[in-house]
mmCIF file of C-alpha atoms in Angstrom:
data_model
loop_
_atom_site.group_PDB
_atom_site.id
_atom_site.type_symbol
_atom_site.label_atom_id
_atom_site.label_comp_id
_atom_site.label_asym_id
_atom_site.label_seq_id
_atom_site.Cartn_x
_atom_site.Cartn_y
_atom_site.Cartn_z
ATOM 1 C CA UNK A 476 0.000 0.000 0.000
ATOM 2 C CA UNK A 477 0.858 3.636 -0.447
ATOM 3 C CA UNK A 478 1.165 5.338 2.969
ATOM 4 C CA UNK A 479 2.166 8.823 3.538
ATOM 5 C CA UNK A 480 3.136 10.519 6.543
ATOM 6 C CA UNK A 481 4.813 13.355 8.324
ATOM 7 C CA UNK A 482 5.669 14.281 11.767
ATOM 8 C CA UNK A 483 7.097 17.840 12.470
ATOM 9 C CA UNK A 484 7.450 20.785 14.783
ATOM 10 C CA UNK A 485 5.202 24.014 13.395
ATOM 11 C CA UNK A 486 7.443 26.706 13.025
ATOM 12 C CA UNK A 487 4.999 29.215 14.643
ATOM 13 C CA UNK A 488 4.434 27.107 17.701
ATOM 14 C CA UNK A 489 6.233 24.154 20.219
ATOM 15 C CA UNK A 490 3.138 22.122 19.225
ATOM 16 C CA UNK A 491 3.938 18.356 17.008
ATOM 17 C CA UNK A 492 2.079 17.590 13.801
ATOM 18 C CA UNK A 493 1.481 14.337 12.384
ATOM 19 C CA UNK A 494 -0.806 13.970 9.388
ATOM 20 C CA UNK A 495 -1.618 10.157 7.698
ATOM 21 C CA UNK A 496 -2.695 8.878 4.700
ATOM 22 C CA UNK A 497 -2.674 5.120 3.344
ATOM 23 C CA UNK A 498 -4.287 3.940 0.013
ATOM 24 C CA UNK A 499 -4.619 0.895 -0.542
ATOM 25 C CA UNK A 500 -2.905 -0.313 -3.591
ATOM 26 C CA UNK A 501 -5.478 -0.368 -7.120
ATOM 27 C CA UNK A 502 -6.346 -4.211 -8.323
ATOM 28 C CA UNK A 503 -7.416 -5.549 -11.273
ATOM 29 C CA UNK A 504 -11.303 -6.046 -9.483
ATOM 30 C CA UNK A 505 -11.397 -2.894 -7.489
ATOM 31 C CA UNK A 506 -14.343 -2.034 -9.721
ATOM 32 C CA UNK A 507 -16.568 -5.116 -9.675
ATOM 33 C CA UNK A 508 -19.637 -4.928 -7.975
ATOM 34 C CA UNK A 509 -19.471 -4.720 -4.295
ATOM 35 C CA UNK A 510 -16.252 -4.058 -4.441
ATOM 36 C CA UNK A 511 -14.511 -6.734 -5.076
ATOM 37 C CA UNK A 512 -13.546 -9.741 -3.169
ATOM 38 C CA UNK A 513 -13.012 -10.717 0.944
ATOM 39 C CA UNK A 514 -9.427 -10.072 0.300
ATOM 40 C CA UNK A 515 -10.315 -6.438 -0.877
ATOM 41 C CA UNK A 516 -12.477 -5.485 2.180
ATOM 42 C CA UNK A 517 -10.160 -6.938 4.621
ATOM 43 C CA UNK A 518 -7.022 -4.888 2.962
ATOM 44 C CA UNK A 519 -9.106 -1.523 2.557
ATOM 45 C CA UNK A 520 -10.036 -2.558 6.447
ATOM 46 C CA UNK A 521 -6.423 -2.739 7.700
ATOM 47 C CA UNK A 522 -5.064 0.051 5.897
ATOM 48 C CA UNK A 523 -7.647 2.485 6.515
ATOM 49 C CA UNK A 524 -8.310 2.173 10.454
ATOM 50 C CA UNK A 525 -5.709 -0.441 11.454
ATOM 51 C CA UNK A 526 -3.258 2.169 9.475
ATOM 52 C CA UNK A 527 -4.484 4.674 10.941
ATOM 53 C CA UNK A 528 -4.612 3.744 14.519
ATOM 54 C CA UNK A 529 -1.180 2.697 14.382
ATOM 55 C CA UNK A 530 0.167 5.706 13.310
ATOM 56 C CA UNK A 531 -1.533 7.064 16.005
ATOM 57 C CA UNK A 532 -0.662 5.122 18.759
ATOM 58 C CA UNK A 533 2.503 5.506 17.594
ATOM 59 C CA UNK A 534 2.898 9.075 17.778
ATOM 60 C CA UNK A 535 0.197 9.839 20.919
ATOM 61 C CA UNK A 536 3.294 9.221 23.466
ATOM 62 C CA UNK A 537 5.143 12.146 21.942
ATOM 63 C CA UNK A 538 1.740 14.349 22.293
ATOM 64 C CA UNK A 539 1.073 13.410 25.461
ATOM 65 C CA UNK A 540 2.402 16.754 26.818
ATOM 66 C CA UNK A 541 -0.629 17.909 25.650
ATOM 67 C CA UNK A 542 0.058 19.528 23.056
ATOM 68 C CA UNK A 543 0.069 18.261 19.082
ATOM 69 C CA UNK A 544 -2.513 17.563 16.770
ATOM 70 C CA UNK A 545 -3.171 14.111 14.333
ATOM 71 C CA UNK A 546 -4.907 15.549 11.553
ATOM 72 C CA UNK A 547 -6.141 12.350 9.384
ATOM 73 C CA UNK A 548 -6.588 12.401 5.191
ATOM 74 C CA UNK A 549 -10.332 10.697 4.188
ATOM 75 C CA UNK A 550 -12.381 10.735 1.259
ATOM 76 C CA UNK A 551 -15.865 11.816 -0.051
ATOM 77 C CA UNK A 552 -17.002 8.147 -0.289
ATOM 78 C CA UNK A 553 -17.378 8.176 3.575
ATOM 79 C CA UNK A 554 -20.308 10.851 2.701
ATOM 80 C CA UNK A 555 -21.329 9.369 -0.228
ATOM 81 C CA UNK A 556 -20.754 5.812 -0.652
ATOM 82 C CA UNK A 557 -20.203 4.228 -4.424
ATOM 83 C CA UNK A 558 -21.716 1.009 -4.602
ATOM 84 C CA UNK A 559 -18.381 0.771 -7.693
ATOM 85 C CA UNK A 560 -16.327 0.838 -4.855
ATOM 86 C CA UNK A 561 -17.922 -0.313 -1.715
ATOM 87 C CA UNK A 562 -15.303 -1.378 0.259
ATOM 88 C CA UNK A 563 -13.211 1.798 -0.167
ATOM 89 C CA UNK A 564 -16.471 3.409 1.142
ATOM 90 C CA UNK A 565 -16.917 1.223 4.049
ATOM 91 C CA UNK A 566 -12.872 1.875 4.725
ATOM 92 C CA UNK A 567 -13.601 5.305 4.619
ATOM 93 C CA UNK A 568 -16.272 5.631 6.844
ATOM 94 C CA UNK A 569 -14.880 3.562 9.255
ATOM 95 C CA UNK A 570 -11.697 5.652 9.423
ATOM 96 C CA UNK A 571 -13.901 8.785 10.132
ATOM 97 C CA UNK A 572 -15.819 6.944 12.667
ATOM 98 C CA UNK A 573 -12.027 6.481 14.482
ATOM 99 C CA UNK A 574 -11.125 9.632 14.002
ATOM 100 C CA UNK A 575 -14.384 11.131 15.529
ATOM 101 C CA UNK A 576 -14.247 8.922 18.715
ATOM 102 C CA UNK A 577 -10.369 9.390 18.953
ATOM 103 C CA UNK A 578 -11.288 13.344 18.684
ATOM 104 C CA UNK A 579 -13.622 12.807 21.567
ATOM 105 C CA UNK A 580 -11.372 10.703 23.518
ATOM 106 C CA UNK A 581 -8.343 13.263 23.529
ATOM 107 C CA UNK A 582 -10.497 16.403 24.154
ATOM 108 C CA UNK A 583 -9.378 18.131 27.528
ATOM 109 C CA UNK A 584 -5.905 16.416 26.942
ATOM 110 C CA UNK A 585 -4.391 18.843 24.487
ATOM 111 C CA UNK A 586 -4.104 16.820 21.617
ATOM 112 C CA UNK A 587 -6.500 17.469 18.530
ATOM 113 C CA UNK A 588 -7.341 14.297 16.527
ATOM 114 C CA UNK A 589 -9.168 15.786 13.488
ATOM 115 C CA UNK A 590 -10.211 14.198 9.747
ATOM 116 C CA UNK A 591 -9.962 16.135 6.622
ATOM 117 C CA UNK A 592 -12.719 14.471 4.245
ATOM 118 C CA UNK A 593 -11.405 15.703 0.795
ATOM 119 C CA UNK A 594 -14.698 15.490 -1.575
ATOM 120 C CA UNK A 595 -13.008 16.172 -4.825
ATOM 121 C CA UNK A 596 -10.223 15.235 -6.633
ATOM 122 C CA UNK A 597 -6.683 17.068 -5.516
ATOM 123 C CA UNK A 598 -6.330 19.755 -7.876
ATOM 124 C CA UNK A 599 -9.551 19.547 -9.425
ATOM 125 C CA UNK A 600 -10.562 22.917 -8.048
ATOM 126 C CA UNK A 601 -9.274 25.994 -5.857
ATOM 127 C CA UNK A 602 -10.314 24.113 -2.679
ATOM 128 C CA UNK A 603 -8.596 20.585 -3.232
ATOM 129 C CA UNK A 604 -5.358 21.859 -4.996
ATOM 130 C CA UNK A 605 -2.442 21.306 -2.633
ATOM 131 C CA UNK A 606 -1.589 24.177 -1.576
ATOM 132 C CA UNK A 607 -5.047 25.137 0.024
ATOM 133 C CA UNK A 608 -4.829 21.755 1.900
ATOM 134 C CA UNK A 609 -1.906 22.769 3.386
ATOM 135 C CA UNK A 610 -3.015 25.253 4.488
ATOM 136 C CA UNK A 611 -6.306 23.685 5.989
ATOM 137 C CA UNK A 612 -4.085 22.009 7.552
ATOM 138 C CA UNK A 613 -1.848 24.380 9.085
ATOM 139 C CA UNK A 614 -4.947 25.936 10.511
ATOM 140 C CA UNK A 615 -6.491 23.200 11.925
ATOM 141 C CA UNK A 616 -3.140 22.936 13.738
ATOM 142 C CA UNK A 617 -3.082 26.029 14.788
ATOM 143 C CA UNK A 618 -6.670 26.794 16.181
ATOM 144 C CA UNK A 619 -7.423 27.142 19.245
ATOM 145 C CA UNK A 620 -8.764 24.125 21.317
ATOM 146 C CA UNK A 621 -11.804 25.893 22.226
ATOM 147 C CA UNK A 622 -12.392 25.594 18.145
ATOM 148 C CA UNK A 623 -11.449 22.110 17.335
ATOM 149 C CA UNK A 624 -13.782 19.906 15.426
ATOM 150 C CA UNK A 625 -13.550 16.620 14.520
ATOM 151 C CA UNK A 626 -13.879 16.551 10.971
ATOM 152 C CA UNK A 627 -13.286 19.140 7.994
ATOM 153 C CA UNK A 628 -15.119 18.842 4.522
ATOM 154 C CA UNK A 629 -13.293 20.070 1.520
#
């Protein structure tokens, strides 16, 4: 799978970073209907929550100072599911199901566990080019906690 993944200190504050993103790789019967095969559901499964959970446990020691933010990368099929790709949709609902109860579970602790649900393809307008994720990004990092959410749509 393709997994992506940084973790850095924000030049305008002492606060960590970490932002994650794993695709699971494209086969031949991605397409079919349902979604393809058990083998298909069970990989989309592990590399969109088990992924994602690991990264986070991974990096929550390091944030336990309270301060830091995981800001998560999901997809518009966890709104709106395609029955072309139905496991990818499941996978991407459940990751935004984690993220929202890891949100809730951190709150008061200083750590921000948010989801960015990108809607549209990167690049294919103003919103989803790169550069205005970044910056999403950056400023979900840097609100304040009394404005966290869990979840941004783009």
């Amino acid at each position: 799978y393709k997994s992506q993944g940084c973790h850095s200190t924000a030049s305008r504050s002492s606060r960590q970073m970490s932002a994650v993103n794993a695709e699971p790789p494209r086969r031949a019967n991605a397409g079919r209907r349902f979604g393809g095969d058990d083998q298909d559901w069970a990989t989309g499964a592990a590399i969109g929550v088990l992924g994602a959970r690991a990264a986070a446990n991974a990096v929550l020691p390091e944030l336990r100072d309270g301060r830091g933010s995981l800001l998560f990368i999901g997809g518009g099929f966890a709104l709106h599911p395609s029955k072309e790709y139905a496991s990818l949709s499941v996978g991407k609902a459940a990751l935004r199901a984690y993220v929202q109860v890891l949100h809730d579970e951190l709150a008061g602790t200083g750590v921000h566990a948010t989801i960015v649900t990108i809607t549209k393809g990167i690049g294919s307008e103003a919103r989803s080019d790169s550069a205005a994720l970044a910056r999403a990004y950056l400023e979900l990092h840097n609100q304040p906690e009394t404005e966290w959410q869990p979840e941004l749509v783009i």
